[in-house]
Amino acid sequence: MSTDTMIEMNEVHKWFGDLHVLNDVNLKVNRGEKIVICGPSGSGKSTLIRCINRLEEHQRGQIIVEGTELTNDNRSVEKIRGEVGMVFQQFNLFPHLSILDNCSLAPIWVRKLPKVEAKEKAMKYLKRVQIDDQAHKYPAQLSGGQQQRAAIARALCMEPRIMLFDEPTSALDPEMIKEVLDVMVGLAEGGMTMLVVTHEMGFAKEVADSIIFMDEGQIVENKNPTDFFENPESERTKTFLSQIL
Amino acid sequence: MTNALNEIKPPVIELGIIGWLRKNLFSTWYNTILTILGIYLLYSILPPLFNWIFFDANFVGSSKDECTKDGACWIFIKQNLKLIFYGLYPTEELWRINTAYVMLLIAGIYLLIPNLKNKGWVGAFLLIPFPIICVYLFSGGAGLTNVETRLWGGLFLTLVIAGVGIVLSLPIGVLLALGRRSKLPIVSLLSTIFIEIWRGVPLITVLFMASNMFPLFMPEGVNFDKLIRALIGVMFFSAAYLAEVVRGGLQAMPKGQYEASQAAGLTYWKMMALVILPQSLKMVIPAIIGSFIAIFKDTTLVLIIGLFDFLGIIQFVGTNPDWLGFSHEGYVFAAAVFWIFCFGMSRYSQNLEKKLDTGQ
């Protein structure tokens, strides 16, 4: 395995009860690659990225993140979670903590950084997503777009090598989508390895190295953006594209 | 100026006293009847009550013969104050209890004043060194005369039992709640059994078991102090109730909070301590304080195993031949003191909720 492979999924299967949500998924992500995953709801796209940091457990196959294989050993899970940041559809900020404390919590308790250093780091990333002036407010006092940017800053504070985005703009009012996408584009330009589940095809065209289309637990299409939009192979991809474009 | 013209102010509602009365008390014929009935009830209850408690009451004197007026004989309470507050605790040793009260009072006031520094340390002092100091002060040893727990009584005993029950039952209850929701089947089963057994048994039974049956199971010669047995009973009883209250709070937590904590790499205990419990405990503050109030009042049941708590000692004093016939005063006094403590807890709960509110 080359050192540039960040994520490797080999013949990954997962079931929810009888429902086959991931069916023989094979995927390789290199350092700095940006992958956009799309597909109809229930196609397994969220489950796919949630398997990478073990929010869901795969039942067959192999997932290797940065050379560490995900197993039932808690240490492998903890190590991988330390390397992988995640941004959720519903932001999932901690409502009882200020934005600053949201960002410095994991650096203090997981990375064991001194408090002052962790808060400095938090301010640095809050500045990067341009909400450093809101640092002392609570999540409920922020708009949806600001909350999602804070959530991105919170993930960045752990200085992850991989970022997972699970429909980061789906819960936002239309006028706030752009501010979040702008932050993500900036992140992509900085060389971050990113897996993004989204329906924002404009973002996909602009940023993605490859676009994956999933349906019924399978990767149906995996192509660079130009080929993806202009020469999709499968009928299902064509139908999907005709519906959302 | 078009701007000013377009600005429409909300209508001003100015009712005045008459308007308010008409709107709230005499809006319909049945509302009017209820209002008149209510006023009549207050008129027939309150003046006699106030007369009995204050205006016709006897405050000055030292024996029941001086209770010549029609109202309450507060001399009864006054003369027995030491018994009511401290039980049979030796008079020359009362300073030990009072020292603890003063420490508690100072620390408590410090914690209630907003924006003071080092509150964490004061809280830690109350939780760990203070109880140890109390045990030493109250029971003696190493320079202080021993005072057996059978001499403890009155409000002092009530506060000891309720204090220990309240302070220890919360952490135990939290652990039981986490245990019941644990993914490990043994932990979950044991927690569930423990909770259901303690919750399914009346406190009176628990106290009887602690007092009479527990010694039967112990090897001969091994004997715990009766008070300690009662304390353990009250503590576990209260913990089982709190466990279910806390579990309710845990279940109300959105899944996303767990996922965000896990994704950030927090381990189970850190996730619970830093993210989940602070939020879920905050949600159930009213129910937790409700349990505390219940346990505070339930401590009166220790009378049946021969411990003379606040209410018990008042009843006991009422049977003194010198003071026969003054149980009304005793009960009213007991009710008033219990009410002050419970109302205090209730206000504190509201205060805490306001303070911890982050606008979600």
XYZ file of C-alpha atoms in Angstrom:
605
model
C 0.000 0.000 0.000
C 1.474 3.309 -0.982
C 1.842 5.942 1.707
C -0.389 8.207 -0.298
C -3.446 6.028 0.179
C -5.515 7.597 2.946
C -8.578 5.376 2.873
C -8.988 1.928 1.451
C -12.275 0.011 1.493
C -12.217 -3.560 0.236
C -15.410 -5.535 -0.370
C -17.245 -3.777 2.446
C -20.709 -5.050 3.301
C -23.216 -3.850 5.855
C -26.772 -4.767 6.691
C -29.425 -3.022 8.813
C -31.437 -6.076 9.727
C -32.251 -7.626 6.363
C -31.563 -4.442 4.449
C -28.296 -4.624 2.537
C -27.138 -1.001 2.919
C -23.572 -1.462 1.698
C -23.096 -4.100 -0.970
C -19.503 -4.858 -1.942
C -18.110 -1.343 -1.709
C -14.549 -0.849 -2.969
C -12.985 2.567 -2.712
C -9.524 4.045 -2.572
C -8.894 7.650 -1.602
C -5.471 9.240 -2.015
C -3.991 12.069 -0.017
C -5.531 15.394 -0.967
C -8.288 13.825 -3.044
C -11.792 15.257 -2.898
C -14.571 12.762 -3.402
C -18.194 13.799 -3.745
C -20.762 11.085 -3.099
C -24.307 11.469 -4.328
C -27.302 9.262 -4.836
C -30.955 8.903 -3.872
C -31.876 8.773 -0.202
C -31.405 5.341 1.289
C -28.670 4.524 -1.192
C -26.101 4.037 1.590
C -24.000 7.138 0.944
C -24.151 8.400 4.523
C -23.571 4.908 5.870
C -20.497 4.640 3.686
C -18.750 7.656 5.186
C -20.021 6.862 8.692
C -18.253 3.500 8.457
C -14.944 5.289 7.976
C -14.940 6.673 11.546
C -16.907 3.772 12.978
C -20.156 5.598 13.691
C -21.464 2.528 11.869
C -19.792 -0.843 12.006
C -19.182 -2.717 8.764
C -19.896 -6.414 8.906
C -17.721 -7.810 6.176
C -14.679 -6.608 4.275
C -11.840 -4.351 5.236
C -11.515 -0.633 5.927
C -8.025 0.787 6.281
C -7.589 4.431 7.268
C -4.067 5.848 7.146
C -2.595 2.389 7.421
C -4.682 1.404 10.438
C -7.323 -1.240 9.900
C -10.665 -0.634 11.620
C -11.303 -3.561 13.947
C -13.215 -4.145 17.134
C -10.105 -3.071 18.995
C -11.033 0.244 20.613
C -7.530 1.566 20.121
C -7.783 1.378 16.351
C -11.136 3.176 16.492
C -9.756 5.907 18.760
C -6.675 6.365 16.599
C -8.748 6.718 13.436
C -11.262 9.077 15.025
C -8.363 11.294 15.996
C -7.316 11.541 12.320
C -10.785 11.938 10.823
C -12.967 15.001 11.311
C -16.685 14.919 10.642
C -19.341 17.513 9.844
C -22.992 16.543 10.201
C -26.191 17.579 8.491
C -27.679 18.815 11.778
C -24.403 20.507 12.901
C -24.532 18.663 16.259
C -22.779 21.434 18.135
C -22.834 20.984 21.902
C -25.606 23.412 22.942
C -24.409 23.753 26.566
C -20.991 25.056 25.534
C -19.945 28.318 23.905
C -18.659 28.146 20.333
C -15.108 28.532 21.651
C -15.577 25.684 24.138
C -17.159 23.527 21.446
C -13.966 23.917 19.466
C -11.476 23.472 22.287
C -13.207 20.518 24.002
C -11.686 17.673 22.008
C -8.211 19.245 21.701
C -8.121 19.554 25.505
C -9.574 16.152 26.407
C -8.435 13.983 23.488
C -5.222 15.696 22.333
C -4.376 16.769 25.918
C -3.427 20.274 24.803
C -3.051 22.901 27.525
C -6.219 25.021 27.778
C -4.624 28.246 26.590
C -3.118 26.584 23.556
C -6.377 24.822 22.685
C -8.306 28.096 22.842
C -5.728 29.850 20.687
C -6.060 27.078 18.142
C -9.855 27.311 18.321
C -9.709 31.058 17.678
C -7.394 30.466 14.722
C -9.857 28.120 13.037
C -12.882 30.222 13.978
C -11.147 33.121 12.260
C -10.587 30.926 9.221
C -14.339 30.237 8.955
C -14.967 33.906 9.815
C -16.971 33.597 12.977
C -14.276 34.476 15.523
C -16.492 37.389 16.601
C -19.144 34.864 17.715
C -16.727 32.752 19.780
C -18.354 33.494 23.126
C -21.933 32.957 22.033
C -23.869 29.730 22.431
C -24.864 27.658 19.383
C -28.552 28.579 19.737
C -27.663 32.253 19.247
C -26.147 31.621 15.801
C -27.757 31.214 12.400
C -27.702 27.813 10.712
C -24.875 28.789 8.391
C -22.807 30.121 11.270
C -23.452 26.967 13.265
C -22.294 24.778 10.423
C -19.166 26.871 9.980
C -18.529 26.552 13.710
C -18.953 22.798 13.364
C -16.367 22.775 10.581
C -13.992 24.792 12.771
C -14.602 22.348 15.622
C -13.569 19.451 13.397
C -10.526 21.344 12.094
C -9.301 22.040 15.642
C -8.332 18.379 15.891
C -6.133 18.977 12.820
C -7.522 15.933 11.050
C -5.958 14.518 7.884
C -9.316 13.515 6.467
C -12.638 15.380 6.619
C -16.021 13.704 6.200
C -19.048 15.840 5.336
C -22.481 14.244 5.701
C -24.900 16.462 3.734
C -23.472 19.623 5.317
C -25.840 22.021 3.558
C -29.083 20.019 3.495
C -30.478 21.526 6.695
C -29.628 25.113 5.753
C -31.795 27.904 4.433
C -30.890 28.583 0.785
C -29.167 31.903 1.460
C -26.781 30.261 3.916
C -25.627 27.404 1.731
C -23.042 29.500 -0.071
C -21.188 30.644 3.029
C -20.710 27.014 4.083
C -19.704 25.853 0.600
C -17.190 28.704 0.396
C -15.518 27.445 3.558
C -15.430 23.934 2.109
C -13.927 25.145 -1.162
C -11.247 26.979 0.810
C -10.520 23.809 2.724
C -10.276 21.815 -0.494
C -7.870 24.344 -1.968
C -5.710 23.923 1.119
C -5.170 20.274 0.190
C -7.420 18.502 2.676
C -8.537 14.973 1.863
C -12.327 15.219 1.755
C -15.304 12.909 1.360
C -18.474 14.900 0.865
C -21.984 13.514 0.698
C -23.978 16.263 -0.981
C -26.454 17.144 -3.682
C -24.701 20.415 -4.475
C -23.617 19.586 -8.010
C -22.076 23.003 -8.529
C -19.738 22.301 -5.647
C -19.017 18.851 -7.066
C -18.093 20.277 -10.470
C -15.855 22.909 -8.950
C -14.038 20.874 -6.347
C -14.312 17.108 -6.799
C -11.537 14.939 -8.178
C -14.098 12.227 -8.616
C -17.815 11.893 -8.136
C -19.376 8.690 -6.877
C -22.984 7.794 -7.566
C -24.490 5.254 -5.203
C -27.698 3.311 -5.464
C -29.006 0.442 -3.353
C -25.779 0.105 -1.420
C -23.544 -0.118 -4.460
C -21.120 2.262 -6.102
C -22.681 2.576 -9.537
C -20.473 5.262 -11.023
C -17.052 6.601 -10.004
C -15.693 9.174 -12.456
C -14.052 12.561 -12.727
C -16.624 15.389 -12.891
C -16.417 15.970 -16.627
C -17.015 12.320 -17.480
C -19.568 11.982 -14.712
C -21.803 14.702 -16.074
C -21.145 14.193 -19.761
C -20.748 10.429 -20.180
C -22.449 8.598 -17.361
C -22.495 4.876 -18.075
C -25.351 3.581 -16.044
C -29.017 4.258 -16.675
C -29.596 4.870 -12.976
C -27.014 7.677 -12.940
C -28.615 9.245 -15.995
C -32.048 9.145 -14.417
C -30.720 10.609 -11.185
C -28.873 13.392 -12.981
C -31.912 14.273 -15.079
C -33.933 14.617 -11.896
C -31.576 16.878 -9.950
C -29.997 19.035 -12.667
C -42.235 61.561 6.653
C -44.020 58.710 4.879
C -41.956 56.439 7.021
C -43.490 57.784 10.208
C -46.958 57.536 8.735
C -46.511 53.892 7.843
C -45.316 52.984 11.272
C -48.198 51.370 13.112
C -47.824 51.097 16.848
C -49.375 48.180 18.717
C -52.646 49.105 20.457
C -52.171 50.293 24.010
C -53.951 48.167 26.552
C -54.707 50.262 29.615
C -57.195 48.575 31.873
C -56.736 50.190 35.265
C -57.797 48.425 38.459
C -61.478 48.314 37.586
C -60.713 47.011 34.121
C -58.377 44.377 35.484
C -60.972 43.243 38.013
C -63.664 43.060 35.419
C -61.436 41.127 32.994
C -59.999 38.637 35.455
C -62.424 38.227 38.352
C -65.903 39.175 37.124
C -65.816 38.315 33.430
C -68.752 35.874 33.531
C -71.479 35.066 36.038
C -69.792 31.846 37.185
C -66.453 33.599 37.439
C -68.161 36.175 39.673
C -69.625 33.448 41.892
C -66.208 31.767 42.182
C -64.598 35.095 43.071
C -67.130 35.824 45.804
C -66.830 32.280 47.146
C -63.043 32.571 47.193
C -63.142 35.876 49.064
C -65.555 34.408 51.600
C -63.289 31.380 52.167
C -60.217 33.542 52.671
C -62.201 35.779 55.030
C -63.336 32.859 57.156
C -59.947 31.081 57.281
C -57.217 33.694 57.364
C -58.174 36.004 60.264
C -58.649 33.169 62.803
C -55.412 31.578 61.604
C -53.450 34.788 61.958
C -55.011 35.406 65.351
C -53.995 31.944 66.508
C -50.451 32.178 65.169
C -49.628 35.812 65.943
C -52.121 38.136 67.592
C -53.548 35.885 70.313
C -50.394 33.796 70.681
C -48.251 33.515 73.794
C -44.586 34.277 73.270
C -43.318 35.349 76.689
C -42.792 33.015 79.608
C -41.210 29.691 80.470
C -44.037 27.309 81.411
C -47.419 26.322 80.073
C -49.159 28.153 82.926
C -48.117 31.396 81.299
C -50.006 30.476 78.137
C -53.112 32.383 79.150
C -54.178 33.853 75.821
C -56.429 31.983 73.365
C -53.849 31.573 70.593
C -50.889 29.289 70.125
C -48.510 28.602 72.994
C -45.142 29.193 71.352
C -43.505 28.960 74.772
C -43.784 25.221 74.252
C -41.483 25.429 71.228
C -39.212 27.966 72.889
C -38.657 25.880 76.015
C -37.939 22.721 74.029
C -35.858 24.354 71.343
C -32.669 22.527 72.236
C -34.396 19.124 72.013
C -36.148 20.026 68.767
C -32.978 21.227 67.089
C -30.366 18.875 68.501
C -32.142 15.912 70.165
C -30.362 14.470 73.181
C -26.942 15.648 72.018
C -25.017 16.754 75.135
C -25.491 20.479 75.713
C -21.805 21.158 76.377
C -20.936 19.582 72.989
C -23.437 21.525 70.885
C -20.678 23.828 69.619
C -19.520 20.920 67.454
C -22.780 20.840 65.538
C -22.928 24.613 65.391
C -19.397 24.770 63.987
C -20.493 22.515 61.136
C -23.595 24.673 60.566
C -21.470 27.810 60.390
C -19.030 26.210 57.934
C -21.912 25.044 55.781
C -23.561 28.454 55.934
C -20.409 30.357 54.944
C -19.640 27.974 52.085
C -23.261 28.044 50.945
C -23.440 31.844 50.912
C -20.122 31.978 49.051
C -21.505 29.661 46.381
C -24.719 31.650 46.019
C -23.020 35.008 45.464
C -22.538 35.427 41.713
C -19.147 36.020 40.075
C -16.874 34.964 42.925
C -13.659 33.142 42.111
C -12.611 29.669 43.264
C -16.146 28.370 43.561
C -14.889 25.021 42.333
C -12.631 24.723 45.359
C -15.424 25.668 47.764
C -17.677 23.072 46.131
C -14.935 20.460 46.361
C -14.461 21.352 50.033
C -18.166 20.780 50.671
C -18.113 17.442 48.888
C -15.028 15.803 50.354
C -13.289 17.360 53.391
C -16.471 18.801 54.893
C -18.294 15.468 55.383
C -15.141 14.009 56.966
C -14.894 16.994 59.312
C -18.586 16.514 60.127
C -18.172 12.832 60.982
C -15.275 13.750 63.271
C -17.100 16.665 64.895
C -20.414 14.873 65.349
C -19.268 11.482 66.603
C -16.014 12.454 68.255
C -12.724 10.606 68.786
C -9.141 11.913 68.815
C -9.598 14.589 71.473
C -13.350 14.978 71.312
C -15.676 12.958 73.548
C -17.622 10.263 71.750
C -21.276 11.038 71.211
C -23.254 7.922 70.322
C -25.629 8.247 67.423
C -28.612 7.255 69.615
C -28.226 10.717 71.198
C -28.447 12.450 67.829
C -31.831 13.847 67.082
C -34.106 16.678 66.069
C -33.549 18.875 63.067
C -29.865 17.985 63.253
C -30.595 14.311 62.607
C -33.035 15.156 59.821
C -30.365 17.250 58.110
C -27.752 14.497 58.502
C -30.007 11.833 56.983
C -31.366 14.041 54.221
C -27.927 15.516 53.494
C -26.219 12.149 53.189
C -29.152 10.729 51.233
C -29.234 13.632 48.792
C -25.504 14.077 48.266
C -24.665 10.391 47.821
C -27.764 9.273 45.967
C -27.200 11.550 42.960
C -23.854 10.074 41.834
C -25.094 6.546 42.569
C -28.286 7.275 40.655
C -26.301 8.579 37.668
C -24.136 5.443 37.643
C -27.229 3.233 37.844
C -28.876 5.109 34.981
C -25.760 4.740 32.820
C -25.569 1.094 33.856
C -29.142 0.428 32.856
C -28.509 1.866 29.396
C -25.167 0.105 29.057
C -24.507 -2.152 26.073
C -22.901 -4.708 28.389
C -25.732 -7.112 29.257
C -24.496 -7.996 32.760
C -24.105 -4.351 33.810
C -27.487 -3.461 32.379
C -29.217 -6.443 34.010
C -27.691 -5.828 37.439
C -28.541 -2.111 37.330
C -32.105 -2.850 36.295
C -32.575 -5.437 39.038
C -31.110 -3.082 41.648
C -33.318 -0.183 40.563
C -36.514 -2.204 40.344
C -36.008 -3.897 43.712
C -35.377 -0.665 45.612
C -38.090 1.199 43.778
C -40.622 -1.555 44.308
C -40.300 -1.571 48.091
C -41.782 1.114 50.350
C -39.247 3.150 52.313
C -40.812 1.949 55.570
C -40.007 -1.631 54.602
C -36.470 -0.655 53.649
C -35.976 0.983 57.026
C -37.486 -1.996 58.894
C -35.204 -4.354 56.998
C -32.194 -2.159 57.741
C -33.059 -1.971 61.395
C -34.385 -5.433 62.257
C -33.488 -7.942 59.576
C -30.059 -6.804 58.491
C -28.420 -7.824 61.817
C -29.797 -11.359 61.374
C -27.766 -11.811 58.215
C -24.538 -10.544 59.687
C -22.058 -12.773 61.569
C -22.400 -12.539 65.299
C -20.554 -9.643 66.857
C -20.573 -7.645 63.643
C -22.897 -4.742 64.104
C -23.294 -1.555 62.201
C -24.614 1.522 63.827
C -28.377 1.783 63.397
C -28.070 5.281 61.933
C -25.584 4.095 59.321
C -27.936 1.291 58.319
C -30.797 3.756 57.961
C -28.553 6.104 55.950
C -27.609 3.334 53.536
C -31.269 2.427 53.143
C -32.353 6.014 52.441
C -29.422 6.527 50.083
C -30.110 3.483 47.889
C -33.848 4.117 47.943
C -33.348 7.653 46.702
C -30.659 6.547 44.221
C -33.076 4.116 42.560
C -35.621 6.888 42.003
C -32.981 9.316 40.760
C -31.619 6.678 38.389
C -34.935 6.600 36.555
C -35.157 10.397 36.497
C -31.643 10.634 35.053
C -32.391 7.865 32.550
C -35.309 9.939 31.309
C -32.895 12.804 30.668
C -30.429 10.518 28.909
C -33.141 9.196 26.625
C -34.153 12.699 25.628
C -30.660 13.408 24.255
C -30.500 13.580 20.462
C -28.356 10.862 18.873
C -26.306 13.545 17.134
C -24.729 14.583 20.429
C -23.363 11.072 20.942
C -22.161 10.907 17.347
C -20.455 14.295 17.428
C -18.645 13.340 20.647
C -17.556 9.994 19.248
C -16.442 11.502 15.968
C -14.299 13.956 17.942
C -12.569 10.984 19.577
C -13.988 11.304 23.088
C -14.030 8.046 25.037
C -17.279 6.824 26.657
C -16.622 8.363 30.079
C -15.379 11.660 28.685
C -18.377 11.840 26.372
C -20.718 11.227 29.292
C -18.991 13.632 31.665
C -18.416 16.492 29.216
C -21.277 16.350 26.749
C -24.156 14.038 27.621
C -24.607 14.353 31.398
C -24.262 18.150 31.628
C -27.123 18.466 29.155
C -29.353 15.640 30.310
C -29.012 16.485 34.010
C -29.898 20.074 33.204
C -33.048 18.885 31.464
C -34.233 16.967 34.534
C -33.299 19.503 37.248
C -36.957 19.978 38.274
C -37.461 16.232 38.653
C -34.163 15.779 40.508
C -35.020 18.536 42.978
C -38.476 16.965 43.295
C -36.816 13.714 44.357
C -34.627 15.586 46.818
C -37.658 17.280 48.352
C -39.434 13.934 48.600
C -36.487 12.288 50.311
C -36.123 15.237 52.681
C -39.706 14.796 53.829
C -39.478 11.000 53.841
C -36.691 11.115 56.421
C -39.474 11.540 58.978
C -40.105 7.809 58.569
C -36.952 6.943 60.532
C -39.105 7.455 63.619
C -40.436 3.934 63.182
C -36.993 2.426 63.732
C -36.467 4.470 66.866
C -34.509 7.408 65.531
C -35.836 10.740 66.720
C -35.692 13.091 63.774
C -37.185 16.572 63.722
C -40.827 15.497 63.551
C -40.244 12.510 65.849
C -38.765 14.630 68.588
C -41.619 17.131 68.361
C -44.086 14.308 68.884
C -41.927 12.991 71.710
C -41.748 16.387 73.416
C -45.541 16.617 73.136
C -45.860 13.552 75.341
C -43.918 15.204 78.142
C -46.407 15.564 81.070
C -45.347 19.204 81.544
C -46.393 20.009 77.985
C -49.406 17.825 77.268
C -51.912 19.277 74.833
C -49.613 21.370 72.664
C -49.211 19.035 69.704
C -50.913 21.581 67.385
C -48.149 24.072 67.976
C -45.585 21.350 67.420
C -47.032 20.223 64.119
C -47.518 23.758 62.818
C -43.924 24.558 63.722
C -42.682 21.352 62.071
C -44.690 22.080 58.946
C -43.311 25.614 58.772
C -39.693 24.458 59.094
C -40.128 21.676 56.531
C -41.785 24.143 54.181
C -38.894 26.598 54.484
C -36.348 23.941 53.530
C -38.406 22.513 50.668
C -39.309 25.937 49.309
C -35.638 26.875 49.490
C -34.736 23.837 47.380
C -37.483 24.653 44.936
C -36.286 28.250 44.513
C -32.713 27.046 44.144
C -33.829 24.714 41.370
C -35.455 27.568 39.444
C -32.403 29.721 39.990
C -30.145 26.951 38.666
C -32.289 26.438 35.586
C -32.109 30.133 34.771
C -28.364 30.234 35.331
C -27.662 27.218 33.115
C -29.973 28.327 30.322
C -28.089 28.708 27.050
C -31.125 29.516 24.941
C -31.714 26.147 23.304
